[in-house]
Structure formats: structure tokens, C-alpha cells
PDB file of C-alpha atoms in Angstrom:
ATOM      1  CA  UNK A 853     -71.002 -55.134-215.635  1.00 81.00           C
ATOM      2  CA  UNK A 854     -70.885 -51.259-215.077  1.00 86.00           C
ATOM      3  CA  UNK A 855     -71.216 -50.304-218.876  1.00 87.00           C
ATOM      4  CA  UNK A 856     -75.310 -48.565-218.726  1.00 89.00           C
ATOM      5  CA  UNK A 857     -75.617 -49.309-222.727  1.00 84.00           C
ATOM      6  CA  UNK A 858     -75.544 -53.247-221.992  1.00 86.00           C
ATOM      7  CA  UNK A 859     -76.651 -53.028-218.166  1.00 87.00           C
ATOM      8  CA  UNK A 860     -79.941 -51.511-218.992  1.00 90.00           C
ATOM      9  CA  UNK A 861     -80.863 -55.155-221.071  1.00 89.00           C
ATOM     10  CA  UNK A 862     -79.886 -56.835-218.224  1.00 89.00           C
ATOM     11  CA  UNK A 863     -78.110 -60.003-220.050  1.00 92.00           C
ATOM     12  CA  UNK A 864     -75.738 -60.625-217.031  1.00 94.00           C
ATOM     13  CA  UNK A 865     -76.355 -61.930-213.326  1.00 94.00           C
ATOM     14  CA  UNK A 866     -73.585 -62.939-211.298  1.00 96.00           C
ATOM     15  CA  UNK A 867     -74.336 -64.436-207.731  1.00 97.00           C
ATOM     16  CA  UNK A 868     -71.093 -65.366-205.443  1.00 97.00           C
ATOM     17  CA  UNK A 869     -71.449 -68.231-202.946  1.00 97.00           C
ATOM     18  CA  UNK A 870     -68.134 -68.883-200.927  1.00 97.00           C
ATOM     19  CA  UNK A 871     -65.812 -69.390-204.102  1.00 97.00           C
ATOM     20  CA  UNK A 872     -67.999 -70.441-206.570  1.00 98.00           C
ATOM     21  CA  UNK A 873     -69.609 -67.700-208.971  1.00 98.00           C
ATOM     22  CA  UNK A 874     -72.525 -68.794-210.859  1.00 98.00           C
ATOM     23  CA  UNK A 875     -72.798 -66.351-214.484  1.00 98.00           C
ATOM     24  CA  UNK A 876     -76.033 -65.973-216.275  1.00 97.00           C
ATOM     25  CA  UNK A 877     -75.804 -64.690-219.478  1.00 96.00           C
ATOM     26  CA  UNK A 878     -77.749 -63.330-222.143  1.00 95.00           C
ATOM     27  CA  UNK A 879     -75.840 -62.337-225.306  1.00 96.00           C
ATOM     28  CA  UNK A 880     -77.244 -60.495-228.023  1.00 94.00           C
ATOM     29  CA  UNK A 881     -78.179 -61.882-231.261  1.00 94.00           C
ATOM     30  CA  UNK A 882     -77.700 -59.247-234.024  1.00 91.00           C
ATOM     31  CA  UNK A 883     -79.971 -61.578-236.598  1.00 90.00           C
ATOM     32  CA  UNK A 884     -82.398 -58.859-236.900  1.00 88.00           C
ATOM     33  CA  UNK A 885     -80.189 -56.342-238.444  1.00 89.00           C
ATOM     34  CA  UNK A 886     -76.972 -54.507-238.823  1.00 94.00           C
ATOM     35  CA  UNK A 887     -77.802 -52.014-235.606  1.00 95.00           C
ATOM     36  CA  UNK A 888     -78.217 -55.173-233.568  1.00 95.00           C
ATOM     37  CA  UNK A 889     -75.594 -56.984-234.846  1.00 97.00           C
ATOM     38  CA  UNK A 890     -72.917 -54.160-234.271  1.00 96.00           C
ATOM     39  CA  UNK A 891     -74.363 -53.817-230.555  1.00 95.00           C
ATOM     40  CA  UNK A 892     -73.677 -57.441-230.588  1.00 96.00           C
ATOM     41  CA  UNK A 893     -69.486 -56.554-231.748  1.00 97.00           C
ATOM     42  CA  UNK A 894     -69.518 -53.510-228.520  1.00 95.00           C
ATOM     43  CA  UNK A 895     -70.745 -56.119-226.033  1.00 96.00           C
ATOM     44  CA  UNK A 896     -68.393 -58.623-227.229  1.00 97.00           C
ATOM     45  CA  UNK A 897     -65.657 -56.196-226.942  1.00 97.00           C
ATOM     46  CA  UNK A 898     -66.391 -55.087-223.323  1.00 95.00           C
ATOM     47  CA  UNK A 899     -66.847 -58.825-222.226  1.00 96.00           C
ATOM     48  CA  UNK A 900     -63.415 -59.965-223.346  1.00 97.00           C
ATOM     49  CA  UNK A 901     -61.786 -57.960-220.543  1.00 97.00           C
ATOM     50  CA  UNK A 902     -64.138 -59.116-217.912  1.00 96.00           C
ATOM     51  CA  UNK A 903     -63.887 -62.411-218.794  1.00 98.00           C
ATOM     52  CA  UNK A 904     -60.442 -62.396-218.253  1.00 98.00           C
ATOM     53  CA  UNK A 905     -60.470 -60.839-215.123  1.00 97.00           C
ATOM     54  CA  UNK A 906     -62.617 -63.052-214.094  1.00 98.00           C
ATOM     55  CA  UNK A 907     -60.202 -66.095-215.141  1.00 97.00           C
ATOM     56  CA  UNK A 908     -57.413 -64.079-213.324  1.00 97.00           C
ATOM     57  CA  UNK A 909     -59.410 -63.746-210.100  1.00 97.00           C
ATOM     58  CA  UNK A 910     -58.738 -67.615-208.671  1.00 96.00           C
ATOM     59  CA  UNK A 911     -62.098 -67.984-207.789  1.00 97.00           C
ATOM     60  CA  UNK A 912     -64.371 -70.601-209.421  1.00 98.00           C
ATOM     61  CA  UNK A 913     -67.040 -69.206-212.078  1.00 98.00           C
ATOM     62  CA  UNK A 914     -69.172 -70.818-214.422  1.00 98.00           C
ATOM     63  CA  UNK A 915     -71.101 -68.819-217.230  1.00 98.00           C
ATOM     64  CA  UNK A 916     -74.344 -70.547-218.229  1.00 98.00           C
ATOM     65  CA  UNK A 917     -76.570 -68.901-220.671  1.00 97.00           C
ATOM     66  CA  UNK A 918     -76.861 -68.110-224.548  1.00 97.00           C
ATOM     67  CA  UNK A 919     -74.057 -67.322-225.970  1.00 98.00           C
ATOM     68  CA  UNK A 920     -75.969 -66.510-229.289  1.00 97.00           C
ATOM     69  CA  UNK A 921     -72.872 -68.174-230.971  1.00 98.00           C
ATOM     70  CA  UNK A 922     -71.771 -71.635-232.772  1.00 98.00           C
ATOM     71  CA  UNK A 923     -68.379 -71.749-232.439  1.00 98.00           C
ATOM     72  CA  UNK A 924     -67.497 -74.588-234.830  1.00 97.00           C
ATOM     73  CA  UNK A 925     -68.987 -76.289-237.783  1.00 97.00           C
ATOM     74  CA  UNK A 926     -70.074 -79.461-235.863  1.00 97.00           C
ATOM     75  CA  UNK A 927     -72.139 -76.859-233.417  1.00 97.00           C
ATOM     76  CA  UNK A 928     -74.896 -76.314-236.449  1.00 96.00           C
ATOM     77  CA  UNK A 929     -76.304 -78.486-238.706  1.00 94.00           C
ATOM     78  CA  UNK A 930     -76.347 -76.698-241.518  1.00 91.00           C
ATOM     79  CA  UNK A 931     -72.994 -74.526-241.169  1.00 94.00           C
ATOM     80  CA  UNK A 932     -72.276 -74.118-244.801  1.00 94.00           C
ATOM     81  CA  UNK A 933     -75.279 -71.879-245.362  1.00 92.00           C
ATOM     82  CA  UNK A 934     -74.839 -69.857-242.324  1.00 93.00           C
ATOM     83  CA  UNK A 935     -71.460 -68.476-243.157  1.00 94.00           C
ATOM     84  CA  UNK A 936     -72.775 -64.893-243.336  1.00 95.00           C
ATOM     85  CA  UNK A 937     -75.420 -65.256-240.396  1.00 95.00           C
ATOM     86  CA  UNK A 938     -75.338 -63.928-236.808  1.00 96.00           C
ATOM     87  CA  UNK A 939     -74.198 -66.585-234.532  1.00 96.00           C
ATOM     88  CA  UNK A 940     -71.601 -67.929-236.879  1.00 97.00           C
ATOM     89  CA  UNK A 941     -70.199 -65.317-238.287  1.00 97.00           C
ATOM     90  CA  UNK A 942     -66.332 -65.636-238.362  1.00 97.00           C
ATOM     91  CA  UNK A 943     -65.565 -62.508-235.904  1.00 97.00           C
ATOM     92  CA  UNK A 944     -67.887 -63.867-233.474  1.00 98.00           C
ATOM     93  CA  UNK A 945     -66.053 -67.264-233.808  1.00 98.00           C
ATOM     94  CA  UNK A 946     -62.463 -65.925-233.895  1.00 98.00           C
ATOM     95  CA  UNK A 947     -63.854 -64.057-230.564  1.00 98.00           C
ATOM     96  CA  UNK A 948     -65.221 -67.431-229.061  1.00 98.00           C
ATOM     97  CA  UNK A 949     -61.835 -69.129-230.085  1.00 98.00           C
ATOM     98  CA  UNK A 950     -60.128 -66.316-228.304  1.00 98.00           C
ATOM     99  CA  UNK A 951     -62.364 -66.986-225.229  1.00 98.00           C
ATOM    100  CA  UNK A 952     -61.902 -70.548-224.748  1.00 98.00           C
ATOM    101  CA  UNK A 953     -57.699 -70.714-225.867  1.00 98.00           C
ATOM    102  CA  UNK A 954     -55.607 -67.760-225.137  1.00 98.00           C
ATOM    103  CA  UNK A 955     -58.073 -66.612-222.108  1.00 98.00           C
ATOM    104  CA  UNK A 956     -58.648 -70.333-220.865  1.00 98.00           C
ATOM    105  CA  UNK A 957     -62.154 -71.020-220.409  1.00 98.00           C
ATOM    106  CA  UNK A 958     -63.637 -74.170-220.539  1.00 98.00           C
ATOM    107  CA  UNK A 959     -66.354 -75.475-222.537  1.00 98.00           C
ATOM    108  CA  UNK A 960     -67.945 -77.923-220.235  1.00 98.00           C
ATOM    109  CA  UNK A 961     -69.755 -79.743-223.063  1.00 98.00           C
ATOM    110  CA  UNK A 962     -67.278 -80.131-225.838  1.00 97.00           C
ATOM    111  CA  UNK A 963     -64.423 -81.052-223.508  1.00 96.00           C
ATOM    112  CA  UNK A 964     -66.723 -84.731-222.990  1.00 97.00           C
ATOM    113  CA  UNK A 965     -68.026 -85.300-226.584  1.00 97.00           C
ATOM    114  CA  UNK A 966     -65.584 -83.449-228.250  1.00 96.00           C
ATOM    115  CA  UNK A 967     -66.862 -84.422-231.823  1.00 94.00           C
ATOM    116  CA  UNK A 968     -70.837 -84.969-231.111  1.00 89.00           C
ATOM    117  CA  UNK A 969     -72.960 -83.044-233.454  1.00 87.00           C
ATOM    118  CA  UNK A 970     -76.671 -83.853-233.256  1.00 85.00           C
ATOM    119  CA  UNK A 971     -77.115 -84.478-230.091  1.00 91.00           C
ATOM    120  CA  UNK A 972     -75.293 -81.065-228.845  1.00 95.00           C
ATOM    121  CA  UNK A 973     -77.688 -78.483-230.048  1.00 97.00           C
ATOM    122  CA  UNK A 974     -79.313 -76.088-227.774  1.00 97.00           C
ATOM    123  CA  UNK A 975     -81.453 -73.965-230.275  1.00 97.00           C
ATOM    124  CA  UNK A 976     -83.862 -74.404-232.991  1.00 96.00           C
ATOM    125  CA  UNK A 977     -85.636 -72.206-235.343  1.00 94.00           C
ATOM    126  CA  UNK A 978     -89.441 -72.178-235.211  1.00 91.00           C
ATOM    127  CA  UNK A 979     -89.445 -72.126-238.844  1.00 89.00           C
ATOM    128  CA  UNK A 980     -89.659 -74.579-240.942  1.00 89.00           C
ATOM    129  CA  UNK A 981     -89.899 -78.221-238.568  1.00 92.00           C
ATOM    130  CA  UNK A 982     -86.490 -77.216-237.455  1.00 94.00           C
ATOM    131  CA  UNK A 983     -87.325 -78.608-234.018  1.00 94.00           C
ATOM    132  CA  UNK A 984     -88.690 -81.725-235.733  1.00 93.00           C
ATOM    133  CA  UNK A 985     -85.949 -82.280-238.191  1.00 93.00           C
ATOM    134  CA  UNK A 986     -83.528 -81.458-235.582  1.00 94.00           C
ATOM    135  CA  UNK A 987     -82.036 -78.935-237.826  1.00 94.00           C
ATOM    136  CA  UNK A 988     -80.110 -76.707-234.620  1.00 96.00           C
ATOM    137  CA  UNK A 989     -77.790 -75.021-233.132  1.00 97.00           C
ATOM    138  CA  UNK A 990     -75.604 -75.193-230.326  1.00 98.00           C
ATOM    139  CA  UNK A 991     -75.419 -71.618-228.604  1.00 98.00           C
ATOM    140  CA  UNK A 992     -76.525 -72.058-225.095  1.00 98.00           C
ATOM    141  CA  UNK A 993     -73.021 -73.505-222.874  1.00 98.00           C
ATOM    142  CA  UNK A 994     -72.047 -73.509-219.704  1.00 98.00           C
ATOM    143  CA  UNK A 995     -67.911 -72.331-219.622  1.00 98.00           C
ATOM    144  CA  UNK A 996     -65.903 -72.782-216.662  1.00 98.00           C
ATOM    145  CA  UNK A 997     -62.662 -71.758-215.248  1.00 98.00           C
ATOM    146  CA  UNK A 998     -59.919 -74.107-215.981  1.00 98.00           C
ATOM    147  CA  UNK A 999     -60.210 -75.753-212.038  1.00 97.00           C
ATOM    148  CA  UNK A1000     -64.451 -75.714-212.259  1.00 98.00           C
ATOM    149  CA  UNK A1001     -64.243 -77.402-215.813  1.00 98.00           C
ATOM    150  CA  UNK A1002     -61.627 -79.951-214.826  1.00 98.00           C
ATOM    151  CA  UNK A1003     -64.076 -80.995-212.467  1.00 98.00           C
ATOM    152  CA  UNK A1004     -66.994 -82.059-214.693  1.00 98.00           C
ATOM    153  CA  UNK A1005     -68.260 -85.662-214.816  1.00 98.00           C
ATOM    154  CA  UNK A1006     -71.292 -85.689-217.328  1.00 97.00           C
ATOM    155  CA  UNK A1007     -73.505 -83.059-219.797  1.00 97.00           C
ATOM    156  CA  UNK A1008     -76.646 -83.542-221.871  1.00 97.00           C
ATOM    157  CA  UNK A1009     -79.239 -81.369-223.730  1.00 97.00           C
ATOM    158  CA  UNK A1010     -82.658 -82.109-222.235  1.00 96.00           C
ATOM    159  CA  UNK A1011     -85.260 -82.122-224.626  1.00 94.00           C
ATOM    160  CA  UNK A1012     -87.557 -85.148-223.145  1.00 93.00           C
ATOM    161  CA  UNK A1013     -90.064 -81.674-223.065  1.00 93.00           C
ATOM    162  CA  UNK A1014     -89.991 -78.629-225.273  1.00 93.00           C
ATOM    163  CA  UNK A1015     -90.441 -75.315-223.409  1.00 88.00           C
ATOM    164  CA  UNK A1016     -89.336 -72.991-225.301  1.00 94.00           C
ATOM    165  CA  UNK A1017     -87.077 -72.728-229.128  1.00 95.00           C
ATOM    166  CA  UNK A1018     -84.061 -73.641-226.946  1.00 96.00           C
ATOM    167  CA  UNK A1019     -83.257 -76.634-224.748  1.00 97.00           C
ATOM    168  CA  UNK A1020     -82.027 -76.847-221.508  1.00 96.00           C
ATOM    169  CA  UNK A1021     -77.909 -77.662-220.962  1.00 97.00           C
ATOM    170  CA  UNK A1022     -77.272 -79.479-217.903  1.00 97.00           C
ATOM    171  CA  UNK A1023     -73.985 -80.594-216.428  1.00 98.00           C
ATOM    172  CA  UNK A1024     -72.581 -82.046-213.709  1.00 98.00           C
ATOM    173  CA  UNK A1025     -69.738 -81.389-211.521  1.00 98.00           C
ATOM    174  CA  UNK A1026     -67.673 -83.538-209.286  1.00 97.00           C
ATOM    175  CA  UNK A1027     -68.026 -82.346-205.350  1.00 80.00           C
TER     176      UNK A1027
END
């Protein structure tokens, strides 16, 4: 992205093929402190701009990756205790808000099940059975410019197999 500070952690990859630009992306979390967490606001703050340039540019893209942020209440099961917690706090929601309406990305998986909440999360604590209870998160998405997103047909979380504490997003896009 050309900024060292966020470069040198290496949370983007962007390979071009004809049109199409495939993101991967690697957001911080700031959970484990206030240091983190502020690194978290800068690369937030950089992004913005590239994401809109990146809208702006015509060509299709689709960021897939951890966002390291619910953006609404249906995206966690227990939202009303994570108020004050990284990954739902409400700057990192206004920004996601920002991302997806006045900059005009697409989230693939909300615009088919636009009110699914179990079934949508992406990310579970290893404490406490969260896996088991399927007490989650939904911070891993795929967004899409406003043509690549108009073209998707079908999304699900995969979690016939547990790899890792999050679960792969998959969706599918019309040729």
C-alpha cells in the first residue's frame, strides 16, 4: 500500500488478472491493548482513501480477508457485551458503514441473507466452548465493487471442518 508502518506486517496482497483484482487482507485487531488498537485507527485511516480509489478505478476488485470488525449487531452473538471491545467498537463501525454506503462497496454476504445471524459468523473465541456454543463473530467478508457484487449468486461459512478459530467464507459469482 506504500505506507512502511503497515507494509512491513504485510496484511495486504493485491494480484490483477485482466480486470479483476483479487484483495487479501489482514486487518489489525487492537484487542490486546490500547497501542494496538490505535495502530488499528492509523490503518483504518490510510485504507479509506485507497479503498476509494480503488472503487473509482472501474476495474473489478474483491477484498477477502479479516476485517477484524462486526459491523452490525446481528454480526455477533453477544453484541450487547461487546460494546467497548475491538471489533465492534462504534468508530470502527461508523468506519465500516462509511465503507460499504457513501464509498459503495459491497458486502457479498449480507446483500443475500440480509438478516441471518447464526449461521454468518466467521470467528470464534477459543475460550470458553465458543466454537461449540457457536457463540461468534462475523469479521472475515469478502466486499466487492458495486458491478463484482451485483454479480453474486450464493455465500456460505464452511465449517463441515475446523482449521483454525475462524471459518472459511466462500462465495460465488456469476461468469
Amino acid at each position: 500500500m506504500g505506507h512502511a508502518h503497515i507494509d512491513a506486517e504485510g496484511r495486504y496482497l493485491e494480484c490483477q488478472y485482466g480486470n479483476l483484482s483479487v484483495v487479501s487482507l489482514y486487518l489489525p485487531s487492537g484487542s490486546s491493548g490500547e497501542e494496538r488498537q490505535q495502530f488499528k485507527f492509523q490503518v483504518m485511516a490510510v485504507f479509506l482513501p485507497h479503498l476509494e480509489q480503488l472503487v473509482a478505478s472501474g476495474r473489478d476488485v474483491v477484498i477477502c480477508g479479516d476485517w477484524n470488525i462486526a459491523h452490525q449487531e446481528i454480526d455477533l452473538k453477544n453484541f450487547k457485551g461487546n460494546r467497548k471491545n475491538s471489533g465492534f467498537l462504534p468508530e470502527e463501525r461508523a468506519w465500516m458503514t462509511d465503507v460499504l454506503g457513501r464509498v459503495g462497496w459491497v458486502d457479498t454476504y449480507r446483500g443475500l441473507y440480509p438478516d441471518t445471524t447464526d449461521e454468518c459468523y466467521t470467528w470464534w473465541s477459543n475460550r470458553g466452548q465458543a466454537y461449540a456454543k457457536n457463540v461468534g463473530w462475523r469479521i472475515d467478508y469478502q466486499l466487492a465493487t458495486p458491478a463484482l457484487g451485483a454479480k453474486v449468486v450464493a455465500a456460505s461459512v464452511y465449517k463441515a471442518e475446523r482449521f483454525s478459530d475462524h471459518a472459511p467464507l466462500t462465495v460465488d459469482y456469476a461468469d
